[in-house]
Tab-separated table of C-alpha atoms and ligand atoms in Angstrom:
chain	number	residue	atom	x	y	z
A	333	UNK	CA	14.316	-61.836	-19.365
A	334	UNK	CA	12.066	-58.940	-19.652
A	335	UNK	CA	10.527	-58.074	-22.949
A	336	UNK	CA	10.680	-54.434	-23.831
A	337	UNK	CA	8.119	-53.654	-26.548
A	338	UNK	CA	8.599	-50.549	-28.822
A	339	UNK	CA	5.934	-48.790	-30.290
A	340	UNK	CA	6.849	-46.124	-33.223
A	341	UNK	CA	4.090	-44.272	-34.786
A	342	UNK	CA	5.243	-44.287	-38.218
A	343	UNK	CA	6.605	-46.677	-40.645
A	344	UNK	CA	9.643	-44.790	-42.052
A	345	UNK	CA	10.861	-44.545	-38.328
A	346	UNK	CA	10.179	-48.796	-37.397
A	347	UNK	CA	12.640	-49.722	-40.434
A	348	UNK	CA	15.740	-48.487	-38.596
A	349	UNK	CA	14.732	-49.897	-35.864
A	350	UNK	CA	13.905	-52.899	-37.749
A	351	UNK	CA	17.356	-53.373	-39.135
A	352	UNK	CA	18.941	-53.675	-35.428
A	353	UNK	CA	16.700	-57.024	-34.436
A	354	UNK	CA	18.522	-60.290	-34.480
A	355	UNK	CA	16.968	-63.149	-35.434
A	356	UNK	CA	13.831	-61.573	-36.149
A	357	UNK	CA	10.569	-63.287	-36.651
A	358	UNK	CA	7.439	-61.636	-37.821
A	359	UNK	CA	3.855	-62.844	-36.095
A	360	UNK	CA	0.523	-61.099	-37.768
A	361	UNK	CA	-2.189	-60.381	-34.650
A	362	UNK	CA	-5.163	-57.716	-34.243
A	363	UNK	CA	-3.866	-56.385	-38.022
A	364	UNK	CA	-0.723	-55.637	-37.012
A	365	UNK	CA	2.921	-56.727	-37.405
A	366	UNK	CA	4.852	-57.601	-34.877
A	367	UNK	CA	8.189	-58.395	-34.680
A	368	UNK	CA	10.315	-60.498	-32.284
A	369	UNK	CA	14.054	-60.708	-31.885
A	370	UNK	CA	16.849	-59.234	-29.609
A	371	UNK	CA	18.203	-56.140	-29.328
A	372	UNK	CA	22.224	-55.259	-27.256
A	373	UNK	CA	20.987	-58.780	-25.378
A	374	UNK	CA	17.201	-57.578	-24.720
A	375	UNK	CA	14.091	-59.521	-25.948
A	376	UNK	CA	11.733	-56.948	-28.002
A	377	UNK	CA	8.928	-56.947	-29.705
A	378	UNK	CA	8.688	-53.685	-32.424
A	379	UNK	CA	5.158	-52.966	-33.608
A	380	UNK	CA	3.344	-49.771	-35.020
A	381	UNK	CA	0.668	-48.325	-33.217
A	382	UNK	CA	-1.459	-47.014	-36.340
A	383	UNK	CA	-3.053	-43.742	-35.780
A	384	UNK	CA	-5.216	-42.142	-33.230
A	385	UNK	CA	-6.286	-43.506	-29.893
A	386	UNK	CA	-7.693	-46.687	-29.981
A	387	UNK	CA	-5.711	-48.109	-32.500
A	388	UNK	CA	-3.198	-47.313	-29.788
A	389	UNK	CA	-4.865	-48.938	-27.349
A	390	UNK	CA	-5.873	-52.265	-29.118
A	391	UNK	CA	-1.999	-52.146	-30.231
A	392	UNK	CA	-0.726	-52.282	-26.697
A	393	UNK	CA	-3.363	-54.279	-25.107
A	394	UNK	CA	-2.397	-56.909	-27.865
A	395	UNK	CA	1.271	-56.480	-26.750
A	396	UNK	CA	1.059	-57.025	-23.269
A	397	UNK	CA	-1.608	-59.810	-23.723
A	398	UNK	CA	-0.545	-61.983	-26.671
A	399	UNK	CA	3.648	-61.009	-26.538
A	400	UNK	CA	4.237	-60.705	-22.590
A	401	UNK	CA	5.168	-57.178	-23.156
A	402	UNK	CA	6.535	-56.102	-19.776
A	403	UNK	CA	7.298	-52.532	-20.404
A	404	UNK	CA	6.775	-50.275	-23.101
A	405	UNK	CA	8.683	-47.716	-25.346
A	406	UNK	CA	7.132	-45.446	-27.643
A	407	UNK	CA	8.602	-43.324	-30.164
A	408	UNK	CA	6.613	-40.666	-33.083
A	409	UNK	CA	6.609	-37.421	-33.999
A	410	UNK	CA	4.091	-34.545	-32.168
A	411	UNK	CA	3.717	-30.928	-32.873
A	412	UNK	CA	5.028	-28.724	-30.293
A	413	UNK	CA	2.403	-25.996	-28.733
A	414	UNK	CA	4.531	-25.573	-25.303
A	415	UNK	CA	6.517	-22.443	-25.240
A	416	UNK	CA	10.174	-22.570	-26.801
A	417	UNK	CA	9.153	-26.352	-28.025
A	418	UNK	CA	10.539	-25.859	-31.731
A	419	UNK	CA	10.643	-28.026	-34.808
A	420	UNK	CA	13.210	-30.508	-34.661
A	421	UNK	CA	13.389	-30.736	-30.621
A	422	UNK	CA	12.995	-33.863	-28.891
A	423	UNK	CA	9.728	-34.048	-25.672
A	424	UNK	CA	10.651	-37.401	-23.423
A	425	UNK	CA	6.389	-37.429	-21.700
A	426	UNK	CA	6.555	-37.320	-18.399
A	427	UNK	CA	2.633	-37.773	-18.200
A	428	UNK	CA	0.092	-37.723	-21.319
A	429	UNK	CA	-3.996	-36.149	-21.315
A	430	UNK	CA	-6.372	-36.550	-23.348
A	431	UNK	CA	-7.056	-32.897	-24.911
A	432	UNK	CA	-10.312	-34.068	-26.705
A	433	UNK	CA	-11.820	-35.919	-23.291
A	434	UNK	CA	-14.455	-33.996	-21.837
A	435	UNK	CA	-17.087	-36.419	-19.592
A	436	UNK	CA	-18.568	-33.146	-17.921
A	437	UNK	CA	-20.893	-32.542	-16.610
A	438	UNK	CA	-20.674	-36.013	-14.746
A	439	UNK	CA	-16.911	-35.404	-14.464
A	440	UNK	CA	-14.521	-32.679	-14.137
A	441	UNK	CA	-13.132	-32.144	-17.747
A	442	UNK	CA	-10.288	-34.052	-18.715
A	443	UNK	CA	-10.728	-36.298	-16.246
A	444	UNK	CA	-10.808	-40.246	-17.229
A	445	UNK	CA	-14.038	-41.297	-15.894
A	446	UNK	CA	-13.611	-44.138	-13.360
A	447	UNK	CA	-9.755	-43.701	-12.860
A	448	UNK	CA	-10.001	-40.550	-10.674
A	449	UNK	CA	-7.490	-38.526	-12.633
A	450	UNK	CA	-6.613	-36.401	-16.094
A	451	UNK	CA	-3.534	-37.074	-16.822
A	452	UNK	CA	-1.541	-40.497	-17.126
A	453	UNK	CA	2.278	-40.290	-15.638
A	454	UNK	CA	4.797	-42.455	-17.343
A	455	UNK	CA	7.020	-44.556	-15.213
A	456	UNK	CA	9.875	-42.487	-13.871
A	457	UNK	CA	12.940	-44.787	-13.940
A	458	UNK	CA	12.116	-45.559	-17.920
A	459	UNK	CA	11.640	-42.030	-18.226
A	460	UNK	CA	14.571	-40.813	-16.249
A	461	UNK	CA	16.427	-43.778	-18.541
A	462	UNK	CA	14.907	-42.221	-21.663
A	463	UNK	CA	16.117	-38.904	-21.142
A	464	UNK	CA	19.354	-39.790	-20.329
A	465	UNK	CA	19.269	-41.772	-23.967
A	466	UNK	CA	18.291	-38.603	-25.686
A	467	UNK	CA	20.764	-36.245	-23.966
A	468	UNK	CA	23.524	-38.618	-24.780
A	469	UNK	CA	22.120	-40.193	-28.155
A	470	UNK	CA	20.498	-37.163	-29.915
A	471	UNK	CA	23.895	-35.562	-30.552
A	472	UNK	CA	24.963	-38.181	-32.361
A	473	UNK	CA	22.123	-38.013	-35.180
A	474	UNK	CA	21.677	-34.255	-34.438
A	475	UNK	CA	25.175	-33.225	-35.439
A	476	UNK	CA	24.303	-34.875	-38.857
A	477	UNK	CA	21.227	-34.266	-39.712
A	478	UNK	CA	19.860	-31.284	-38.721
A	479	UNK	CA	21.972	-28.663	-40.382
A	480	UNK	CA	19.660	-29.422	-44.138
A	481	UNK	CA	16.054	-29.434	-42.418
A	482	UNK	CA	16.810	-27.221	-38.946
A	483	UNK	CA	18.537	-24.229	-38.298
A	484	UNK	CA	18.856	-25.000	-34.864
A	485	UNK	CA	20.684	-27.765	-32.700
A	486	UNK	CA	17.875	-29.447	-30.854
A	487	UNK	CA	16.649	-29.254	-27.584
A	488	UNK	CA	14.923	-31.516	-24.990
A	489	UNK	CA	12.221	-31.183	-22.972
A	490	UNK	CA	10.377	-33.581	-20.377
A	491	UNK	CA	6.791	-32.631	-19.376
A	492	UNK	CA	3.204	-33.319	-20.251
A	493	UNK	CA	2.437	-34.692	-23.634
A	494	UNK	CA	-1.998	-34.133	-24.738
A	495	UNK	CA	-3.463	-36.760	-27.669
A	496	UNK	CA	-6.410	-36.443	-29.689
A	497	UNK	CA	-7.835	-38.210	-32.407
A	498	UNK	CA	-6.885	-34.938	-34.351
A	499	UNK	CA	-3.943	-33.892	-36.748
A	500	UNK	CA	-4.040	-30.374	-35.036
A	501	UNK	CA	-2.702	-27.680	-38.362
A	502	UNK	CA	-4.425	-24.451	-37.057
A	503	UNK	CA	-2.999	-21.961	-34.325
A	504	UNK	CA	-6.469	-21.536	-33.645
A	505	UNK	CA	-7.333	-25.151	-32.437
A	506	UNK	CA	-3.710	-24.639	-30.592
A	507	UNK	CA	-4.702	-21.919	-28.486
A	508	UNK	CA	-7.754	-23.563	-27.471
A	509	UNK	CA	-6.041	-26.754	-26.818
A	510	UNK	CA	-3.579	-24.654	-24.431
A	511	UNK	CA	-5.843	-22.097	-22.830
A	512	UNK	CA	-8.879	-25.130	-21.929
A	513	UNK	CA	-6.013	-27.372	-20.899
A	514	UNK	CA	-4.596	-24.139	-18.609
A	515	UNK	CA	-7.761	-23.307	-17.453
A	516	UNK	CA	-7.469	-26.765	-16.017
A	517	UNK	CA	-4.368	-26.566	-14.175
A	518	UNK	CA	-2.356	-28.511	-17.356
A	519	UNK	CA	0.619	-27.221	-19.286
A	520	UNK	CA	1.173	-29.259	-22.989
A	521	UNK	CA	4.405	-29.087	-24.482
A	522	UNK	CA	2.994	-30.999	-27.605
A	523	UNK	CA	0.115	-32.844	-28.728
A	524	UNK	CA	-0.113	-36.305	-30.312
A	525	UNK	CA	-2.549	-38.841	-31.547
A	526	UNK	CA	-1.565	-41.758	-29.553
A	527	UNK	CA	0.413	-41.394	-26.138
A	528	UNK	CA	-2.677	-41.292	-23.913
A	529	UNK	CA	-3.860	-44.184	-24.995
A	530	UNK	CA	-1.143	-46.218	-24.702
A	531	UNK	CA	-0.471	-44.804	-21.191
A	532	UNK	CA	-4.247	-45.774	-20.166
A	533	UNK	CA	-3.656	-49.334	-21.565
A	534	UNK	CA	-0.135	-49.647	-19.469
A	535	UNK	CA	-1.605	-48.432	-16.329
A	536	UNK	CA	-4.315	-50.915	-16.412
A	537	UNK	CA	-2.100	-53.751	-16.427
A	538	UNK	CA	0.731	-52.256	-14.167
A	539	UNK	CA	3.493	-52.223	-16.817
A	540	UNK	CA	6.289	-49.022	-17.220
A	541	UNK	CA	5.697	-47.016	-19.678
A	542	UNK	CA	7.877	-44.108	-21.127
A	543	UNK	CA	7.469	-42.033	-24.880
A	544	UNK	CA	9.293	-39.739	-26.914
A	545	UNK	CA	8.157	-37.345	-29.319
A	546	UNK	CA	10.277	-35.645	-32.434
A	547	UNK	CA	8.911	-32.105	-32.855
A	548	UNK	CA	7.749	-32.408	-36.444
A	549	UNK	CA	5.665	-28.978	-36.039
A	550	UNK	CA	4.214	-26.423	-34.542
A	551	UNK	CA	0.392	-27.497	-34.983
A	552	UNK	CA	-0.010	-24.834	-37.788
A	553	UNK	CA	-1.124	-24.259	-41.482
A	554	UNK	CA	2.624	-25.253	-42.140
A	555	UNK	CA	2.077	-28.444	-39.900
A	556	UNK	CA	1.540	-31.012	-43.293
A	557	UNK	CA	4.766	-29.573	-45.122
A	558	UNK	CA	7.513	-31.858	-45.888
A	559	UNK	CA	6.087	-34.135	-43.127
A	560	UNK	CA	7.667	-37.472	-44.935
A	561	UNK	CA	10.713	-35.684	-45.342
A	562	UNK	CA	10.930	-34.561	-41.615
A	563	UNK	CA	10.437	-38.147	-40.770
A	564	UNK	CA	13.287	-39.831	-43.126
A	565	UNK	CA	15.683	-36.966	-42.501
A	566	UNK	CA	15.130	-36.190	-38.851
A	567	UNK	CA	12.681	-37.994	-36.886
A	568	UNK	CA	13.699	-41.609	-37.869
A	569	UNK	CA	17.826	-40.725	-37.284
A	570	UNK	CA	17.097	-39.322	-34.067
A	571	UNK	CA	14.865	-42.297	-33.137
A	572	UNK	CA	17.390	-44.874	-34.066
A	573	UNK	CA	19.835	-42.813	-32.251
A	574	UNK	CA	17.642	-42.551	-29.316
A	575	UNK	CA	16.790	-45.806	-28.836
A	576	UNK	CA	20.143	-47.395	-29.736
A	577	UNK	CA	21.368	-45.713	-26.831
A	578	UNK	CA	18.217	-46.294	-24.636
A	579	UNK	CA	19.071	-49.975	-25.125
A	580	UNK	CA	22.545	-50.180	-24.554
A	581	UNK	CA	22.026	-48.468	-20.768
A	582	UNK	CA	18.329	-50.255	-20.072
A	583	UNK	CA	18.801	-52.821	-17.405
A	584	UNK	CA	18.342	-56.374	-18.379
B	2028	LIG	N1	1.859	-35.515	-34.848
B	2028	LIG	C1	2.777	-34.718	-35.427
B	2028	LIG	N2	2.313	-33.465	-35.553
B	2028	LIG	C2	1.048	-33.479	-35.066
B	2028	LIG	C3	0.051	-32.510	-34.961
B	2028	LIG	N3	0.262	-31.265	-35.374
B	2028	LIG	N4	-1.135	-32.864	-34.407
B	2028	LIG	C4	-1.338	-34.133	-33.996
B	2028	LIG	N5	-0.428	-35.101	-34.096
B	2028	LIG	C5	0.759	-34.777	-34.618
């Protein structure tokens, strides 16, 4: 059987995912947790990423190496700098860049030296697979939950996700993060801390990849506000709800 690992960005949003393994069993590698069970008749293996890039990137190297991950799920939150990309919306990546990679003037910037290319495109049938989870799982958590925190139903997006090892909170930072990444020939519909790296690591050994963001912000001075509520009371519903749904249609 295939092992699917999932990769959540934040604690509060692992436990409810957590609570859906049978017969779970709990290995310690590389400083992290992992955990092993079944999941609606899949094998997984749920693990956080930590933060930033390369704790990404050991995360998922240690995945595919010591668990025999054979594709990989992320989920987190990211704040939205893409046009109509509000708090509360759900981004399924369909590609990832990293915004804070700039190798010039020996490459072209943004590109990943030695791969020949900026950006990182997720696998499209996980993706496609992903999205379809989100149209027809979101509902389910977004009826509930977002009338408190949102004043808007969500919406869903698919495009290109940018990381950085940065917790961008400035609409400054966001318009050069957009304008240098247009300039470029890339459109961001939100930035991250971890998705690029994870993509990177995924490519390298050949394995699907797909990722989901929550829209926890807009990148501004309002970006830190309520952030552990957001997570209990949005991000980690829609998550559950999200992947729940992801797993009952993913192929065995
Ligand atoms: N994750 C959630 N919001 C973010 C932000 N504004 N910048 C970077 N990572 C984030």
């Amino acid at each position: 059987m295939t092992t699917l690992a999932i990769v959540s960005a934040l604690l509060d949003e692992q436990k409810g995912l957590l609570d859906q393994l049978q017969q779970p069993t709990q290995h310690v590698r590389a400083g992290r947790t992992f955990w092993c069970g079944q999941w609606a008749g899949h094998e997984v293996v749920l693990v956080l990423s930590k933060v930033g890039k390369v704790a990404a990137a050991s995360t998922t190297a240690t995945l595919i190496e010591a668990f025999g991950a054979e594709r990989v799920l992320f989920t987190g939150v990211a704040g939205g700098i893409g046009d109509g990309v509000k708090v509360g919306d759900v981004v399924v990546a369909d590609a990832f860049i990293q915004h804070d990679l700039d190798p010039s003037p020996f490459f072209p910037r943004y590109e990943i030296p030695l791969y020949d290319r900026a950006t990182m495109a997720c696998d499209e049938t996980l993706s496609a697979l992903l999205f379809e989870a989100v149209k027809s799982g979101l509902p389910k958590a977004g009826d509930h939950f977002h009338r408190d925190i949102l004043l808007e139903a969500p919406g869903v997006h698919r495009g290109l996700i940018a990381s950085g090892d940065q917790f961008v909170c400035d609409p400054a930072d966001v318009n050069t993060i957009r304008t240098d990444l247009q300039a470029a020939g890339h459109q961001a519909l939100a930035v991250e801390m971890e998705g690029a790296a994870v993509a990177q690591v995924c490519f390298d050994y050949g394995i699907p990849f797909a990722a989901m963001r929550t829209i926890s912000d807009r990148a501004d001075a309002d970006a830190h506000m309520d952030f552990s509520a957001f997570v209990q009371q949005v991000a980690s519903p829609y998550a559950l709800a999200i992947v729940s749904q992801f797993m009952r249609i993913l192929p065995k």
